[in-house]
mmCIF file of C-alpha atoms in Angstrom:
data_model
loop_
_atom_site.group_PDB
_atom_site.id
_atom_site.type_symbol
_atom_site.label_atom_id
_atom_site.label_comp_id
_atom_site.label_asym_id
_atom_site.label_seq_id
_atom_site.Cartn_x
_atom_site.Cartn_y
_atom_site.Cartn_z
ATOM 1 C CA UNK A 2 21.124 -7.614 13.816
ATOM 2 C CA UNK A 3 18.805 -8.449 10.774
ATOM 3 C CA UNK A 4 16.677 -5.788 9.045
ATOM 4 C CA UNK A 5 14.023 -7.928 10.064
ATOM 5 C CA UNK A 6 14.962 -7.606 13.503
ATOM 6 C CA UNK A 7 15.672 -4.096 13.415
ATOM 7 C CA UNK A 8 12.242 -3.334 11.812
ATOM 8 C CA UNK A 9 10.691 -5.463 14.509
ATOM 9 C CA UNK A 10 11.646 -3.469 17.080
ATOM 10 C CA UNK A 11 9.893 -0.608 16.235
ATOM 11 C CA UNK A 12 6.722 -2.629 16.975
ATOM 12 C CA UNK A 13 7.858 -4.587 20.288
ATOM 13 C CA UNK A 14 5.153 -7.592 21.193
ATOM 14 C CA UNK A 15 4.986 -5.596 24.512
ATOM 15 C CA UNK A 16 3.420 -2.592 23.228
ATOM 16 C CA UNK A 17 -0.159 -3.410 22.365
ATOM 17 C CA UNK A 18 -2.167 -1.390 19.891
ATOM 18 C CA UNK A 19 -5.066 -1.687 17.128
ATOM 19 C CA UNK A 20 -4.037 0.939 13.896
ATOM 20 C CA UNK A 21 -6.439 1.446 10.961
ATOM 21 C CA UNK A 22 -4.510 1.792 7.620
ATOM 22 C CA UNK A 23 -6.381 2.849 4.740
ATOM 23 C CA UNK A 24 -5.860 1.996 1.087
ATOM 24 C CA UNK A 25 -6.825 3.968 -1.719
ATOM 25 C CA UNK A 26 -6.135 3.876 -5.692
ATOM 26 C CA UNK A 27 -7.524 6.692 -7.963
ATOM 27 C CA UNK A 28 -8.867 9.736 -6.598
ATOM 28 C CA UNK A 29 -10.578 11.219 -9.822
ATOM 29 C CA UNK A 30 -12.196 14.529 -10.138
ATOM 30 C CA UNK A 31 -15.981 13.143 -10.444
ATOM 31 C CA UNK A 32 -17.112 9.179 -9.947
ATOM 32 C CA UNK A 33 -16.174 7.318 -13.490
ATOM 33 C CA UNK A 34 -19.044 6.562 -15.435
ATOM 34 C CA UNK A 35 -18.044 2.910 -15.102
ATOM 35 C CA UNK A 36 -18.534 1.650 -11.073
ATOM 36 C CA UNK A 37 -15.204 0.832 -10.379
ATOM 37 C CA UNK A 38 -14.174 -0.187 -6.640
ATOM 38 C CA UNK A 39 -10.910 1.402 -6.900
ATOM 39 C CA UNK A 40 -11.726 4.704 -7.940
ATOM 40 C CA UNK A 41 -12.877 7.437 -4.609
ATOM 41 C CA UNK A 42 -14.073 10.739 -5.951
ATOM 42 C CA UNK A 43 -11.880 13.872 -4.576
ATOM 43 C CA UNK A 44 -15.294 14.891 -2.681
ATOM 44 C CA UNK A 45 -15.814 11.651 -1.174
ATOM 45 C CA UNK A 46 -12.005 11.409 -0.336
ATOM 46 C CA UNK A 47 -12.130 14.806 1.144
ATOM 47 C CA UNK A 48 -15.208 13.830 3.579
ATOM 48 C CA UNK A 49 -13.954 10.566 4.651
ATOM 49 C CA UNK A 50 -10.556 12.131 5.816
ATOM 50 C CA UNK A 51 -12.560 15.253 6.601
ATOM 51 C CA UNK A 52 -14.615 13.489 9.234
ATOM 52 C CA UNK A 53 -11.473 12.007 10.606
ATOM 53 C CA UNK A 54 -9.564 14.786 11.036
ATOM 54 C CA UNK A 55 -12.956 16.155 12.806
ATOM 55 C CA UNK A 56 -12.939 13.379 14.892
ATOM 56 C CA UNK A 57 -9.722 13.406 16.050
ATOM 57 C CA UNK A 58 -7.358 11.259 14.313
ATOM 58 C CA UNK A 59 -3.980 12.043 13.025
ATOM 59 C CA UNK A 60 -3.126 11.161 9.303
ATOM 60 C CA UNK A 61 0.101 10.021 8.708
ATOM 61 C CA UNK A 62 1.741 8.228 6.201
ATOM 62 C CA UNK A 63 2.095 4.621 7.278
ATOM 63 C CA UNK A 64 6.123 4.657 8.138
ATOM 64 C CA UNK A 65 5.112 7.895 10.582
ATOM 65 C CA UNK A 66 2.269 6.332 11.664
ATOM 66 C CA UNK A 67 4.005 2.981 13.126
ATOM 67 C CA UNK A 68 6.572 5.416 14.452
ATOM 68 C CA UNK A 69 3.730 7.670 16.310
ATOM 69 C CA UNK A 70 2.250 4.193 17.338
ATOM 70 C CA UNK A 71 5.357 2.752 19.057
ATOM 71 C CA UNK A 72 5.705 6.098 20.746
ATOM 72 C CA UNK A 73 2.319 6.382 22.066
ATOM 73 C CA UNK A 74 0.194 2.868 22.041
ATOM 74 C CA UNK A 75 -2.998 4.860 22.628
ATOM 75 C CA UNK A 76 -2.168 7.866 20.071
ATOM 76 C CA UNK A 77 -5.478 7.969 17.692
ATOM 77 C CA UNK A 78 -3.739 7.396 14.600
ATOM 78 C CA UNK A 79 -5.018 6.156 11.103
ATOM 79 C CA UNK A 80 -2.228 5.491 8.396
ATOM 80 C CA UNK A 81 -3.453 6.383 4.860
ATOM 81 C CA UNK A 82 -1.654 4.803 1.898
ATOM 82 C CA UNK A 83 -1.978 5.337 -1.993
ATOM 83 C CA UNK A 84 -1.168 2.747 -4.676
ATOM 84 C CA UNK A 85 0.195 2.983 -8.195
ATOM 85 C CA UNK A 86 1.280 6.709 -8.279
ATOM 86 C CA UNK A 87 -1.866 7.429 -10.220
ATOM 87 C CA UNK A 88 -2.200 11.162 -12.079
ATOM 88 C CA UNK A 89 -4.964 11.852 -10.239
ATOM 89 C CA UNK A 90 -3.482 11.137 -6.587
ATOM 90 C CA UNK A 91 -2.842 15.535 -7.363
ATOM 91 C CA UNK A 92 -6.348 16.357 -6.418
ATOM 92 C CA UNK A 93 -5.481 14.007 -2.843
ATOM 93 C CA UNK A 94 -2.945 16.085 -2.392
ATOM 94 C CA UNK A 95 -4.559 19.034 -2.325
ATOM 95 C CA UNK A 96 -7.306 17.412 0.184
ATOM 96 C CA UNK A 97 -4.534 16.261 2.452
ATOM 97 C CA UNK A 98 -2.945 19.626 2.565
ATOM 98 C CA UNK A 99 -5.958 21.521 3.296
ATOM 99 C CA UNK A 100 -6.260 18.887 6.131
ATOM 100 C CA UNK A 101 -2.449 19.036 7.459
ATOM 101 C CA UNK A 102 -2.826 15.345 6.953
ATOM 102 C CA UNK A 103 -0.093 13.100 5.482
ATOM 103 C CA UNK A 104 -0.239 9.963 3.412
ATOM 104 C CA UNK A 105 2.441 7.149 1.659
ATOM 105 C CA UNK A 106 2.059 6.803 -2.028
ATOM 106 C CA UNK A 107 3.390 3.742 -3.357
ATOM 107 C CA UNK A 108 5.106 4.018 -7.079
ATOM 108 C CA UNK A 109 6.011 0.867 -9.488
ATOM 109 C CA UNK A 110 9.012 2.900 -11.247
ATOM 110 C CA UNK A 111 9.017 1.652 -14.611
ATOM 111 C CA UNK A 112 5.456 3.496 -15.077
ATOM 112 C CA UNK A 113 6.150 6.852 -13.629
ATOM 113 C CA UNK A 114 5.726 9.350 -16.319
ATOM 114 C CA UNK A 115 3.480 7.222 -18.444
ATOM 115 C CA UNK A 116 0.326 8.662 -20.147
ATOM 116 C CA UNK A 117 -2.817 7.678 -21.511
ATOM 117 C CA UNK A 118 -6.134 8.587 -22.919
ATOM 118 C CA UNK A 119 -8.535 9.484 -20.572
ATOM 119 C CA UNK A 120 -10.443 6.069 -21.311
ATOM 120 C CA UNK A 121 -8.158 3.778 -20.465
ATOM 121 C CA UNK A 122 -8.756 2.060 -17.663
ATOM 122 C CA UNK A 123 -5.034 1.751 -16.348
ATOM 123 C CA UNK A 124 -4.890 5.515 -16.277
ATOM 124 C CA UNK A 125 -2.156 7.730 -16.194
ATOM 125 C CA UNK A 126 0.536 8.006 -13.859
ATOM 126 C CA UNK A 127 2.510 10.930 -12.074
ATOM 127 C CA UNK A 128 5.348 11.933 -13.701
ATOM 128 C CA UNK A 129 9.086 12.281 -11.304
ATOM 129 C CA UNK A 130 8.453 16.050 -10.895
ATOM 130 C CA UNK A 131 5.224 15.423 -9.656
ATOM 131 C CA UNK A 132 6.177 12.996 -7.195
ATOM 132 C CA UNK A 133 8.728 15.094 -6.090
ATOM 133 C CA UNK A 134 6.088 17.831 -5.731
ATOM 134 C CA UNK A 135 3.756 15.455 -3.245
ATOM 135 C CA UNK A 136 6.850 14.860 -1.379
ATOM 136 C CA UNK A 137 7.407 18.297 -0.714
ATOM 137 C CA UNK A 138 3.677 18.569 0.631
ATOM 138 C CA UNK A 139 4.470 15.906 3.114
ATOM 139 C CA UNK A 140 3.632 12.933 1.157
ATOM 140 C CA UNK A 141 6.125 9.708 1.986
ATOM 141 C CA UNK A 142 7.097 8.050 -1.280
ATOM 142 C CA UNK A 143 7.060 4.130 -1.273
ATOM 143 C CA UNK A 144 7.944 1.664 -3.836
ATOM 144 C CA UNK A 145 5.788 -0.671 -5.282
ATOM 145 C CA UNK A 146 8.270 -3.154 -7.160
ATOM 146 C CA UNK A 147 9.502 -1.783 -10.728
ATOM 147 C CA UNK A 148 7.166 -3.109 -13.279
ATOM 148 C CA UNK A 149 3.851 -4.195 -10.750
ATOM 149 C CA UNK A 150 4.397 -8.190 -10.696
ATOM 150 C CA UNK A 151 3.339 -10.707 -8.752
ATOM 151 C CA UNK A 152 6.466 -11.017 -7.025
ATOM 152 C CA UNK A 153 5.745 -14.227 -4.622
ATOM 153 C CA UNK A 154 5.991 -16.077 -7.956
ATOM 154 C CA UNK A 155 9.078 -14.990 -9.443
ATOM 155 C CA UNK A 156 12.392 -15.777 -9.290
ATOM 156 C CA UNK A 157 15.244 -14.565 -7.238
ATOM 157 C CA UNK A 158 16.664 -12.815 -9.353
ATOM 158 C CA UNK A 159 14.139 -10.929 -10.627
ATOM 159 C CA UNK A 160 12.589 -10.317 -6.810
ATOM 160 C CA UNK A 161 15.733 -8.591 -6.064
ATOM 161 C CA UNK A 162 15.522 -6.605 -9.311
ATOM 162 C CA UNK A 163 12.404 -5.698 -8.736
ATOM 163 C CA UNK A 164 12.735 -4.683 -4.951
ATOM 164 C CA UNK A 165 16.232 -3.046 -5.097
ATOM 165 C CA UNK A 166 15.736 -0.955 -8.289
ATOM 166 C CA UNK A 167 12.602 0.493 -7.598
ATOM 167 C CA UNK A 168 14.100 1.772 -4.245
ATOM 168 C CA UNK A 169 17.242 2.379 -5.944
ATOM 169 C CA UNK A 170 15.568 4.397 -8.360
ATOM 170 C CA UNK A 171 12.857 6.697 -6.360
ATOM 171 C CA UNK A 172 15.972 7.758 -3.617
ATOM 172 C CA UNK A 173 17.945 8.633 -6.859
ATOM 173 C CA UNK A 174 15.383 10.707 -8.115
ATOM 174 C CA UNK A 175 13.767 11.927 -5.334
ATOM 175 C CA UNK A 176 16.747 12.677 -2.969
ATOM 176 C CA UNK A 177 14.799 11.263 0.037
ATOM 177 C CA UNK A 178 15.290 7.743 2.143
ATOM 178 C CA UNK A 179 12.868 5.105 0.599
ATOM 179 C CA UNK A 180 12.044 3.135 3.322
ATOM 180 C CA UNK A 181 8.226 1.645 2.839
ATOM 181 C CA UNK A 182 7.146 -1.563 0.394
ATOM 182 C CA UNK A 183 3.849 -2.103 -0.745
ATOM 183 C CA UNK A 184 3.328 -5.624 -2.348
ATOM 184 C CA UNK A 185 1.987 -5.400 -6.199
ATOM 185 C CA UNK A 186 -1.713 -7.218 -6.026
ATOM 186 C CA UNK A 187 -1.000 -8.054 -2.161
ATOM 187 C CA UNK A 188 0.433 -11.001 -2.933
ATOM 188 C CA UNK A 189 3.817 -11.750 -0.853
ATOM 189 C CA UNK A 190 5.469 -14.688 1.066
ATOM 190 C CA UNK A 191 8.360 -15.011 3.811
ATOM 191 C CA UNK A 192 10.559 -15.189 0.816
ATOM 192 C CA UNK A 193 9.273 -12.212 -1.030
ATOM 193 C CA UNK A 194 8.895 -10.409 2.667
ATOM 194 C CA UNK A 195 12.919 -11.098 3.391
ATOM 195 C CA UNK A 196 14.036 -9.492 -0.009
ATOM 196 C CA UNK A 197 12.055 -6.215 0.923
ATOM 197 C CA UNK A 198 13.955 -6.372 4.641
ATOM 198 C CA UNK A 199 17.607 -7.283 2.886
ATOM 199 C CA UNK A 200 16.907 -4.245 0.410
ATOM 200 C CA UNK A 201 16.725 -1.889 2.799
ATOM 201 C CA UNK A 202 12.919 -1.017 3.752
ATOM 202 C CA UNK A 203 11.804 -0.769 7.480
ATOM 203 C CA UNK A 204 8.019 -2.151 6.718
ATOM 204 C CA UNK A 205 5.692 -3.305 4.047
ATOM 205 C CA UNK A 206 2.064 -3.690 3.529
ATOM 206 C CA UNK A 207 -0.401 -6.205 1.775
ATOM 207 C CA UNK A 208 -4.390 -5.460 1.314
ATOM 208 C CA UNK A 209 -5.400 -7.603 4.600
ATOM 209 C CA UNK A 210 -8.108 -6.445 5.053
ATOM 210 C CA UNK A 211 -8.344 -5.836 8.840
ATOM 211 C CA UNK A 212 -7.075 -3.628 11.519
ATOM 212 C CA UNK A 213 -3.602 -4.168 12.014
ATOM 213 C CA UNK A 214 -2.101 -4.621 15.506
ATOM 214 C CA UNK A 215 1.275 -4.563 16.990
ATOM 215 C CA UNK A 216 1.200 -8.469 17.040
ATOM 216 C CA UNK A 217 1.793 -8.131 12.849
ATOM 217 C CA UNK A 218 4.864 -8.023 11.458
ATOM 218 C CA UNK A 219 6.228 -5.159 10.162
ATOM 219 C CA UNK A 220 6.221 -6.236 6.651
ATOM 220 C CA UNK A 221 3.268 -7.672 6.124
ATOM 221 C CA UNK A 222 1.143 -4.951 7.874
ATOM 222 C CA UNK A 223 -2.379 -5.038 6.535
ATOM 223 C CA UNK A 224 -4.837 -2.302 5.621
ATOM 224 C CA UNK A 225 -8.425 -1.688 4.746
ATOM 225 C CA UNK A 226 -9.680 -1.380 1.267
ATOM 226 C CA UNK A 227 -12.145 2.121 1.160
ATOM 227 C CA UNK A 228 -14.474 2.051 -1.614
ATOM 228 C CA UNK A 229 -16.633 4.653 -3.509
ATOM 229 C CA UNK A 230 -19.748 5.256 -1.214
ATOM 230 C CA UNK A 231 -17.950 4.690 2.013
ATOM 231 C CA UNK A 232 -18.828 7.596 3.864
ATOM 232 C CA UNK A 233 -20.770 8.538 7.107
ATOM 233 C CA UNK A 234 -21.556 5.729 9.804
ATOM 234 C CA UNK A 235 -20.122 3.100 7.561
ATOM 235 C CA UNK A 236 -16.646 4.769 7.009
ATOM 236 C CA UNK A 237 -16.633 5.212 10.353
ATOM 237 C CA UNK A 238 -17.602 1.686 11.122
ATOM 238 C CA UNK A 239 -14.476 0.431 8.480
ATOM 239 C CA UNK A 240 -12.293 2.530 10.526
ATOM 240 C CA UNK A 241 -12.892 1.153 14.026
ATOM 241 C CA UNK A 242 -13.824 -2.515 13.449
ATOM 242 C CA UNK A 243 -12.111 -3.064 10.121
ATOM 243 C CA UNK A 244 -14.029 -4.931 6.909
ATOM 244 C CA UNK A 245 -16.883 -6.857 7.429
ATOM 245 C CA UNK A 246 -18.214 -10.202 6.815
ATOM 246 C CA UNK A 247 -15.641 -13.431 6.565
ATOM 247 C CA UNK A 248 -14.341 -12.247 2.864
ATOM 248 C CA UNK A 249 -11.137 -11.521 4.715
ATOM 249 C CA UNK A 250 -10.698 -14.757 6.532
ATOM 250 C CA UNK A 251 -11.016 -16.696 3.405
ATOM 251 C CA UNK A 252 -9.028 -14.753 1.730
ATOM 252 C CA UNK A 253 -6.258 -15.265 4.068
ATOM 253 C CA UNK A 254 -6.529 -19.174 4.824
ATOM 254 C CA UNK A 255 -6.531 -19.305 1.018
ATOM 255 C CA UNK A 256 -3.688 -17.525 -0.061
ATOM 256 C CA UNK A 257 -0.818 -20.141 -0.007
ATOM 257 C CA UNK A 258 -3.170 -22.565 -2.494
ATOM 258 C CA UNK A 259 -2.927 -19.950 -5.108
ATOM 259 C CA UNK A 260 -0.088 -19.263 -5.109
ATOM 260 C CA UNK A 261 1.088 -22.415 -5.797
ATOM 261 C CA UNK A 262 -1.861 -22.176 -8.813
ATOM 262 C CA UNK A 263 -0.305 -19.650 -10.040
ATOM 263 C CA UNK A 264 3.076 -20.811 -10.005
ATOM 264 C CA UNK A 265 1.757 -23.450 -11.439
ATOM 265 C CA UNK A 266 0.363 -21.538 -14.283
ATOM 266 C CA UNK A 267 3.278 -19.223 -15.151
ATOM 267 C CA UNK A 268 5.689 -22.746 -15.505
ATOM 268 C CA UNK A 269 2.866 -24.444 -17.622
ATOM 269 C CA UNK A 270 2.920 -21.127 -19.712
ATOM 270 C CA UNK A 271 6.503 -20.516 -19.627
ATOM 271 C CA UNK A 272 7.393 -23.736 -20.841
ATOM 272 C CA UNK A 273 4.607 -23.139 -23.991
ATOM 273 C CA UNK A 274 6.772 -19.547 -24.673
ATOM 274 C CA UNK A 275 9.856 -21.146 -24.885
#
């Protein structure tokens, strides 16, 4: 049987269910003084989870979260994710414990460790002991390629690079199955999505934007994008209908046109480099 088809199995078309999955970035200490969409205050973090928790929804990272899903079709579960193995993902650590909640952080390897002024905008990133720390607090540890590329766009032998070594590299280090992908950017394809099954992973996830159901497939699983200042009625909203407006559906019906721009665009450019 595939890894596709294993994977697949763990969300059967006859089990029918609706599971939020929530995607942050950086968690800083206080808002930045630049508005950035990415970046969630601790506090705010800490309320939105807060009120969950309150209202009765577990928090699980997402691979525990499909698994409680597939189990239970009506368990209330929300899956909360983490990209880019930020520095400051230690203060959400310290929210999710105090919550008994659980999360996935997703790491591209070749930046773990790496550190930068506090201005820079592409901010610092945990180093292996610290990842190893949020593991032992019940964190799930995902990889997010090696070096963060678009990977829909490259070739196949740099996919596999980038989707075996990362894995490769986190279990080394680590000492703990790798077993969840998250697609740099969100951009992926059937060919990108059948590396990250033939390397090993039981699931991956793109941005989306919506709600994701058992009718998805388990590696392309979407999730909702929480922004600074999503708190109260309107978290709560995001949670149980998903993102609003018809951003999402365009987004969606327009994905396969760029890519092909931007495949376009790195040949044009690679042939000017060489």
């Amino acid at each position: 049987m595939s890894a596709l088809a294993t994977a697949g199995s763990l969300l059967r078309p006859s089990v029918r269910w609706r599971m939020p999955v929530l995607m942050y970035h950086s968690t800083p200490a206080t808002a930045p003084a630049t508005p950035n969409e990415h970046a969630v205050p601790v506090g705010e973090l800490a309320e939105q989870l807060g009120a969950l928790a309150a209202d009765g929804w577990r928090l699980l990272g997402l691979t525990e979260a499909l698994a409680a899903r597939a189990a239970d079709p009506d368990a209330r579960v929300v899956g909360v994710t983490f990209d880019d193995g930020l520095l400051d993902f230690t203060h959400a650590v310290e929210v999710l414990v105090s919550l008994g909640a659980r999360a996935t952080m997703y790491v591209p390897t070749g930046d773990v460790g790496l550190r930068l002024p506090p201005d820079d905008p592409h901010g610092s990133r945990l180093s292996w002991s610290e990842l190893a720390d949020a593991a032992a607090a019940g964190v799930e540890i995902g990889s997010h390629s090696v070096n963060h590329r678009t990977l829909d766009t490259l070739s196949p032998r740099d996919l596999r690079t980038e989707v075996v070594d990362s894995r490769r590299a986190l279990e080394d280090a680590l000492g703990r199955p790798v077993v969840s992908f998250c697609y740099p950017h969100g951009y992926s394809s059937r060919r990108v999505e059948r590396a990250v099954a033939q390397a090993g992973y039981s699931n991956g996830c793109i941005v989306g934007r919506r709600i994701a159901t058992s009718a998805d497939d388990p590696y392309r699983l979407p999730r909702l994008h929480v922004r600074p200042g999503d708190t109260g009625d309107a978290f709560r909203a995001l949670v149980e209908r998903g993102e609003p407006g018809f951003a999402p559906h365009v987004k969606r019906a327009a994905a396969p046109a760029w890519r092909t721009a931007r495949r376009a665009a790195k040949h044009v450019l690679g042939r000017e480099l060489t």
